[in-house]
Coordinates of C-alpha atoms in Angstrom, one line a residue:
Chain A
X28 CA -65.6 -2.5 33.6
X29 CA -65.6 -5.8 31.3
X30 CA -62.8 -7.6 31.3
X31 CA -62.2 -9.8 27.9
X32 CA -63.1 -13.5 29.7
X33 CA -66.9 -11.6 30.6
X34 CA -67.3 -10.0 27.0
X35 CA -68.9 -12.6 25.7
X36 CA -71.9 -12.6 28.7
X37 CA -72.3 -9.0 28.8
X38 CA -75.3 -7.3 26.9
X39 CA -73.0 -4.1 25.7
X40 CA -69.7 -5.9 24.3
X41 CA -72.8 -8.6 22.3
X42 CA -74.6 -5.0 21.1
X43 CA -71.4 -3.8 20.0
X44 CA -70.7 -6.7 18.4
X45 CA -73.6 -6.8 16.4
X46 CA -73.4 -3.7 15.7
X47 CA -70.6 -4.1 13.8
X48 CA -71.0 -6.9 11.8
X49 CA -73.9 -5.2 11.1
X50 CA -72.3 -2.4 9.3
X51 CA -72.3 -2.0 6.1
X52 CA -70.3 1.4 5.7
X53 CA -67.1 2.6 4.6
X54 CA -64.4 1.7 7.7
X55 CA -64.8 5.4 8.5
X56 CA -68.5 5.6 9.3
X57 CA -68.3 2.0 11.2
X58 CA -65.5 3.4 13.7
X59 CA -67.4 6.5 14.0
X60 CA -71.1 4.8 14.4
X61 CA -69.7 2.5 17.0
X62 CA -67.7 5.1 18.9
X63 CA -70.8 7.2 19.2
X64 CA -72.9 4.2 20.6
X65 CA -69.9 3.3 22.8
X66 CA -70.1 6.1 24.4
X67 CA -73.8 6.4 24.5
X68 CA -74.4 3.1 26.0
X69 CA -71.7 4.1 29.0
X70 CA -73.7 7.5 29.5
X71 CA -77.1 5.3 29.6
X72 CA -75.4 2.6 31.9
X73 CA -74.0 5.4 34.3
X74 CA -77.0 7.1 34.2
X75 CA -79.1 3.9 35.3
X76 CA -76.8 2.9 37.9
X77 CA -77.0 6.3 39.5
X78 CA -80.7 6.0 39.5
X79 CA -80.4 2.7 41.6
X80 CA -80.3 -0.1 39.3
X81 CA -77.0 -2.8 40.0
X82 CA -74.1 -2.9 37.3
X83 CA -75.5 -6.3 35.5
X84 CA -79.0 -4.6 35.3
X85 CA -78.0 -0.7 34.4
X86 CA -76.5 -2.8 31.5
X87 CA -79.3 -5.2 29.9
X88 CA -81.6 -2.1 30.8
X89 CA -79.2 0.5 28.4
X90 CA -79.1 -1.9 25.4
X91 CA -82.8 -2.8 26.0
X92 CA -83.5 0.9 25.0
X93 CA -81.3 1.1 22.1
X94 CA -83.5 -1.4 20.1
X95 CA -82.2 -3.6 17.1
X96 CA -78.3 -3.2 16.5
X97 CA -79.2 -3.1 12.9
X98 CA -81.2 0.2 13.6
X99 CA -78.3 1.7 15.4
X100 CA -75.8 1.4 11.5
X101 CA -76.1 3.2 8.7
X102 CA -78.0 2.1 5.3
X103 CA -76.3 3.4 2.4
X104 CA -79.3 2.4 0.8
X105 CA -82.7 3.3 3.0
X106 CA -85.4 0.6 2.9
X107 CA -87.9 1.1 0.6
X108 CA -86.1 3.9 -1.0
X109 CA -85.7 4.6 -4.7
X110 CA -83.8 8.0 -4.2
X111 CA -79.9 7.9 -4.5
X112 CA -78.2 9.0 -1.4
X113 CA -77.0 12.8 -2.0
X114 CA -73.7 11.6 -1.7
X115 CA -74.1 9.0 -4.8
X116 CA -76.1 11.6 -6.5
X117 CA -73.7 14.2 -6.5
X118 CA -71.0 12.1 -7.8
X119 CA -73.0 11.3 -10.3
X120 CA -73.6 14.8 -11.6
X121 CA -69.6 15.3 -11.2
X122 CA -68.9 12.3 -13.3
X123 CA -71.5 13.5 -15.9
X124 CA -70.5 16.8 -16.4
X125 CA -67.1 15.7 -16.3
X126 CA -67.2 13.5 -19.0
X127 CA -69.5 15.1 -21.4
X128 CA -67.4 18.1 -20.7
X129 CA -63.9 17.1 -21.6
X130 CA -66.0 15.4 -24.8
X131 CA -67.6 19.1 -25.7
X132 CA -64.2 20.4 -24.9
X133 CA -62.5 18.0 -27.0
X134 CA -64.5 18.0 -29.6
X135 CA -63.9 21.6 -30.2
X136 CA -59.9 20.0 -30.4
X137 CA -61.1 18.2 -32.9
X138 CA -62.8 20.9 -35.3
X139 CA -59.6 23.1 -34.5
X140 CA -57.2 20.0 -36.1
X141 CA -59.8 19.4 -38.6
X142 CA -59.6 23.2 -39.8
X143 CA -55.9 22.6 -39.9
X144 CA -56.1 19.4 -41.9
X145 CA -58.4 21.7 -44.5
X146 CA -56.2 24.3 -44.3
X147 CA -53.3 22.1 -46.0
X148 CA -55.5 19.8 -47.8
X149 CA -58.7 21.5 -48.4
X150 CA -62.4 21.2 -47.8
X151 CA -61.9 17.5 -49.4
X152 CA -60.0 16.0 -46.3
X153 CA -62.7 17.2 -44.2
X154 CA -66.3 16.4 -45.7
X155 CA -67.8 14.5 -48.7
X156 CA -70.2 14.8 -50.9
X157 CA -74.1 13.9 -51.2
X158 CA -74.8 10.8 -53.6
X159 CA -75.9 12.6 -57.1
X160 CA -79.1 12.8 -57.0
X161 CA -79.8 13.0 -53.5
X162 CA -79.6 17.4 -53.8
X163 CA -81.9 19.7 -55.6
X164 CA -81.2 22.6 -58.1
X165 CA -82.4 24.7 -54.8
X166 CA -79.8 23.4 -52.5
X167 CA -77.0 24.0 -55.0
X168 CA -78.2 27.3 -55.2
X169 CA -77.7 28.1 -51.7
X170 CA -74.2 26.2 -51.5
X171 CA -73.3 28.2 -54.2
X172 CA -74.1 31.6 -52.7
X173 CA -72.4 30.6 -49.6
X174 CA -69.5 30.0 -51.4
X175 CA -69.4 32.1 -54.5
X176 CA -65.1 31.1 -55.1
X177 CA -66.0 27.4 -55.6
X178 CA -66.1 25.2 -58.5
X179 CA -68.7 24.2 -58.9
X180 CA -71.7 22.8 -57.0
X181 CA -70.4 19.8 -55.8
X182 CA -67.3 21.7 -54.2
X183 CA -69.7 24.3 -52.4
X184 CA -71.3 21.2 -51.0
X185 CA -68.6 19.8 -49.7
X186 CA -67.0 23.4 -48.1
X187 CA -70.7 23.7 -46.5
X188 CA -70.2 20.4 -45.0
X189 CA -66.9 21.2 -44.0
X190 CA -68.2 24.2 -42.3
X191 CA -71.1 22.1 -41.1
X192 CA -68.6 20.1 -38.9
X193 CA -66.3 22.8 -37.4
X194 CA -69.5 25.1 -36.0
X195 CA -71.1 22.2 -34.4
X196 CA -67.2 21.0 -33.3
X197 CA -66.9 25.1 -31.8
X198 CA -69.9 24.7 -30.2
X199 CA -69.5 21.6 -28.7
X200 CA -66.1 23.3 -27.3
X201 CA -67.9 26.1 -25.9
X202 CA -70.6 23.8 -24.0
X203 CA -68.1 21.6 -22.8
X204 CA -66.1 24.5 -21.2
X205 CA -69.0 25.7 -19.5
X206 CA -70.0 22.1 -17.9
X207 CA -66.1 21.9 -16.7
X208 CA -67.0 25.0 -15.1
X209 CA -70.1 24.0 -13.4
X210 CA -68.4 20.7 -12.5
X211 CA -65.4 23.3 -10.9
X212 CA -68.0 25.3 -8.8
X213 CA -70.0 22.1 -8.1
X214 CA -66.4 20.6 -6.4
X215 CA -65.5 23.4 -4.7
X216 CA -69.0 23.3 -2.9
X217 CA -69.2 19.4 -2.3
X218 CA -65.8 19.0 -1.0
X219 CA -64.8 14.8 0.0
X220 CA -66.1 13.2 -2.8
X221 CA -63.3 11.0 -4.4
X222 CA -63.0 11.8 -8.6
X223 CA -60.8 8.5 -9.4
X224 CA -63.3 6.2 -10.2
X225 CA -65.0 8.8 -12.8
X226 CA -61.9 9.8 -14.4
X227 CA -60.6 6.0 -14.9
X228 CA -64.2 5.5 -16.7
X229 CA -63.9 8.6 -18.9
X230 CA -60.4 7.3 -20.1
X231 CA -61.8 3.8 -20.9
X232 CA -64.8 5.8 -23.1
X233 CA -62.3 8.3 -24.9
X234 CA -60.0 5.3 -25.3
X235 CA -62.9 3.5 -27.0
X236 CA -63.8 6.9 -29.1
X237 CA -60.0 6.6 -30.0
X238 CA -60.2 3.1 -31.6
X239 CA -63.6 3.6 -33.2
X240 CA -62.6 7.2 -34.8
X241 CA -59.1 5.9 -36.0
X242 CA -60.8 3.0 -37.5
X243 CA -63.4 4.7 -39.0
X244 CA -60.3 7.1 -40.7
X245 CA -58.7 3.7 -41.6
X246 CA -62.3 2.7 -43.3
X247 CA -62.8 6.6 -44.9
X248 CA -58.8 5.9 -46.5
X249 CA -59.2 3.7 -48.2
X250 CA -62.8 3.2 -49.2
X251 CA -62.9 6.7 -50.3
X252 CA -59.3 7.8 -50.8
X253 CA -59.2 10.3 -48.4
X254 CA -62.2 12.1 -48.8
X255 CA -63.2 13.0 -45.4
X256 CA -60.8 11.5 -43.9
X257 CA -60.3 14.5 -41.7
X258 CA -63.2 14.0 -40.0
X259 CA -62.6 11.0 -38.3
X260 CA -58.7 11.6 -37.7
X261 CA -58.9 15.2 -36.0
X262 CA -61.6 12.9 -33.6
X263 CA -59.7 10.1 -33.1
X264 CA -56.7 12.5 -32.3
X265 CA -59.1 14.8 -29.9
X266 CA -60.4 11.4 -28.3
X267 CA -56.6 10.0 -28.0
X268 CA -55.3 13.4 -25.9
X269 CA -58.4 12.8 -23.7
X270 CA -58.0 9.3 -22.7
X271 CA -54.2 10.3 -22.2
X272 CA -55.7 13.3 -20.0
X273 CA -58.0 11.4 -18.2
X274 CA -55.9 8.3 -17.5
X275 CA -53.0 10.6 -15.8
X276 CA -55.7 12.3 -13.4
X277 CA -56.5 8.5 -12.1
X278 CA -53.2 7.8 -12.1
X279 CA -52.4 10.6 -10.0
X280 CA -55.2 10.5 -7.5
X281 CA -54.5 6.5 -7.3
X282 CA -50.9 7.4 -6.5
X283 CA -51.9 9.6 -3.8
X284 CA -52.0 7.9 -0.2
X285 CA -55.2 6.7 0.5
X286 CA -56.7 9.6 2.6
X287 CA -55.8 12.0 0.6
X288 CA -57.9 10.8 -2.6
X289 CA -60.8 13.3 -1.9
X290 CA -61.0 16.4 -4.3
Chain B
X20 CA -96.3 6.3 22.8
X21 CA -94.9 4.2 20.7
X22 CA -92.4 4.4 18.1
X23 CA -94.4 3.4 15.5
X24 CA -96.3 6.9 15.9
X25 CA -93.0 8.6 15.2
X26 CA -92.2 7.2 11.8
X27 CA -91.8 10.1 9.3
X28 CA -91.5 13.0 12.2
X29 CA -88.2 11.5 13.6
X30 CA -86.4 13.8 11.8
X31 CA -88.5 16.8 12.4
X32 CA -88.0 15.6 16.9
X33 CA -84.3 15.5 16.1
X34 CA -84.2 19.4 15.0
X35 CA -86.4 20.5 17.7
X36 CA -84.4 18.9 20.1
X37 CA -81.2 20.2 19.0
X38 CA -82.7 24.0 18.4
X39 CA -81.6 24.8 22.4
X40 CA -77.9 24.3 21.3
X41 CA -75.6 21.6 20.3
X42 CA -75.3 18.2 22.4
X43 CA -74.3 14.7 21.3
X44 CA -76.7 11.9 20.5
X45 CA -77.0 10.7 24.1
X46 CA -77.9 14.3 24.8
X47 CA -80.4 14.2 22.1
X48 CA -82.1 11.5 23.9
X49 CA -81.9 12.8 26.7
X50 CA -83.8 16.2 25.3
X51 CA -86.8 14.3 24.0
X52 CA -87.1 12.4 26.9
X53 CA -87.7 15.7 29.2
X54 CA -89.6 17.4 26.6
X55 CA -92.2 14.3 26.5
X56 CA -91.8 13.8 29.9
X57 CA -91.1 10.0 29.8
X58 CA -93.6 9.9 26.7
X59 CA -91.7 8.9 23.8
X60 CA -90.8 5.6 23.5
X61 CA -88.1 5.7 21.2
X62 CA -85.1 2.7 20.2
X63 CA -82.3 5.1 21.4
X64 CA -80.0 3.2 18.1
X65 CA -81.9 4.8 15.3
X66 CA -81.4 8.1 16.8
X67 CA -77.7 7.4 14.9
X68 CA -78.7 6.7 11.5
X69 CA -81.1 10.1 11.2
X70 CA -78.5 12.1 13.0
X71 CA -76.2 11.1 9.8
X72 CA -78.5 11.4 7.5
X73 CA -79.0 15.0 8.8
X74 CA -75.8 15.7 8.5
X75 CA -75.4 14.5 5.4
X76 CA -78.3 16.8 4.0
X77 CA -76.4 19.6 5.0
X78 CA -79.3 20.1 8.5
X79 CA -76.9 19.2 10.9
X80 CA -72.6 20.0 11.2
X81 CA -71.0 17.6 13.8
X82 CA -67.7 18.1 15.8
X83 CA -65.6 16.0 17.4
X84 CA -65.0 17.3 21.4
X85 CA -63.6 15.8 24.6
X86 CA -65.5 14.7 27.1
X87 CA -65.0 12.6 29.8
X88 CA -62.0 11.0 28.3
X89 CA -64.7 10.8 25.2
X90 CA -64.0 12.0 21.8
X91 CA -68.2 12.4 21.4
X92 CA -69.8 13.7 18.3
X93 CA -71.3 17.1 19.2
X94 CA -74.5 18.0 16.4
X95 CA -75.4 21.4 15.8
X96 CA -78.6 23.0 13.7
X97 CA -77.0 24.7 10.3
X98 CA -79.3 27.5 9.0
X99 CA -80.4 25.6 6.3
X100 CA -81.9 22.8 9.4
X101 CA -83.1 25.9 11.3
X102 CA -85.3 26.6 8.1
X103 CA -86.2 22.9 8.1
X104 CA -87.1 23.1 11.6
X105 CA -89.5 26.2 11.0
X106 CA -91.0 24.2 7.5
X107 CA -92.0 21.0 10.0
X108 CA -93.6 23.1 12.2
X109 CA -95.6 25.0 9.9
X110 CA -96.7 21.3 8.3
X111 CA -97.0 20.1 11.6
X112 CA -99.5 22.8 12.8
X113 CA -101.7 22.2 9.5
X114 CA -102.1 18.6 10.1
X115 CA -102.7 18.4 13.3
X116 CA -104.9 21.2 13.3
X117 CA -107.0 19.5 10.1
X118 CA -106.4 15.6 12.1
X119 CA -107.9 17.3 15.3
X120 CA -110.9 19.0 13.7
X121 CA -112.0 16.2 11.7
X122 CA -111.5 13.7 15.3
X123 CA -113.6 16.2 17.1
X124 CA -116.1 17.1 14.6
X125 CA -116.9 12.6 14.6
X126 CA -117.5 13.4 17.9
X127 CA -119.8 16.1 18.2

């Protein structure tokens, strides 16, 4: 047994030492690394003193063996390594398919507000129309036998634009369902990785869509008077219930007490 | 033998030596020490680090048991480290099998 006015002179309470201030890890894997060489170093010492060595000796001997105290802590980071630790990586993938899906998923929002927005206002509210000039005799040809009802070429353009936008906004919706699903199988299998730091940055980046949608709307307003306006508003609006979304789930998992914070 | 002869199969000694059953690091040790009867000359500290890092790849679980008045760290081979276990060996027996021909054949 040490006692605290011989901790300084003994070779186990200086290994321990070092091996803490040593440590780079989380507080949980420093307790835990030093516990484990605690322990190990009284098996080694025990061991030695039952083979014959005195107490001061058993001691010096047992930290002799363990080496460097920096080879005894963890590296979050191995030396000479340019692979993530699986840990980092897999949060990673998590945050990646969580953002890109909630931005499929709300995209698809924002073609389902942008079909209500033409459904009041038309085809007009959603999409513009090509510079004259810029289309050929052909390409009105095809508008026009996509949508026989119109009048006229310019107003087939512009519902096949309209179109344009809602399929690629559906399909967006359907990929971004199906990489919140992988991301929900994916948690279920890593369990203890904490999700607030991901969810925090996703808010900040729908936030951001949110400004830059609304004031391209603002821009679309008044430069063009409305013409595809829609566009831009049913995004900013998608982008807006996102970055509300996303902020509450921080929110929440910030609230939580600390060690409960893991998904 | 030195350490230095162990980089890169550390991980591969750590499986073996847990494949008789679960122990703690100490035990661990204490495992490789028999097998290479007094051979390996190994810094017991980085023993910690791989056992972790094992872990952390999904090779090893660990559980927490009493011992001695001891909350110790007991490891355990998962199936997926038993697999890993039989891959090193496999590698293992191809090298030294091709490191051993081509030392004898220099001397023949």
């Amino acid at each position: 047994m040490i006692t605290p006015d011989r901790a300084g002179d003994d070779p186990v309470e200086a290994y321990l030492d070092a091996v803490l201030s040593n440590s780079p890890g989380t507080p949980r894997q420093v307790r835990r690394t030093l516990a484990e060489v605690e322990a190990h170093l009284a098996d080694s010492v025990r061991d030695l003193q039952a083979g014959g060595l005195p107490p001061a000796e058993a001691r010096a001997e047992a930290v002799r063996r363990m080496g460097a105290p920096v080879a005894a802590v963890d590296r979050p980071w191995p030396a000479g390594s340019l692979r993530l630790p699986r840990p980092v990586r897999r949060r990673l993938v998590l945050a990646m398919l969580q953002i890109g899906g909630l931005a499929g998923l709300f995209l698809g929002v924002a073609g389902a507000i942008a079909a209500a927005i033409q459904a009041i206002w038309g085809s007009t509210a959603i999409a513009t129309a090509f510079p004259p000039g810029s289309y050929s005799q052909a390409d009105c040809r095809r508008w026009l036998a996509a949508y026989p009802h119109s009048h006229g070429c310019v107003a087939a353009m512009i519902s096949d634009h309209a179109f344009d936008f809602q399929r690629n906004a559906a399909a967006a919706g359907v990929l971004g369902v199906l990489l919140l699903l992988a991301r929900h199988w994916l948690r279920r299998r890593w369990p203890g990785l904490p999700t607030a730091t991901e969810s925090l940055v996703g808010a900040g980046l729908a936030a951001l869509c949110t400004l830059v949608f609304a004031a391209t709307g603002f821009d679309a307003a008044t430069v063009t008077r409305g013409q595809g306006v829609g566009q831009p508003v049913s995004l900013a609006l998608a982008a807006g219930c996102a970055a509300v979304l996303l902020a509450g789930a921080a929110r929440r998992s910030a609230g939580r007490p600390f060690w409960s914070r893991r998904a | 033998m030195k350490g230095d002869l162990l980089r890169g199969h550390l991980d591969a000694l750590l499986l073996a030596a847990l494949a008789t059953g679960p122990t703690h690091g100490y035990g661990v040790i204490g495992r490789m020490r028999h097998t290479s009867d007094g051979e390996l000359e190994l810094a017991e500290g980085t023993v910690y680090p791989a056992l972790h890092r094992l872990e952390q790849d999904g090779l090893l679980s660990c559980t927490a048991e009493l011992s001695q008045g001891r909350r110790r760290r007991v490891y355990a081979l998962t199936e997926d480290g038993e697999r890993a276990l039989a891959q090193h060996r496999a590698e293992w027996h191809r090298f030294s099998s091709v490191v051993t021909r081509m030392l004898m054949a220099a001397t023949a």
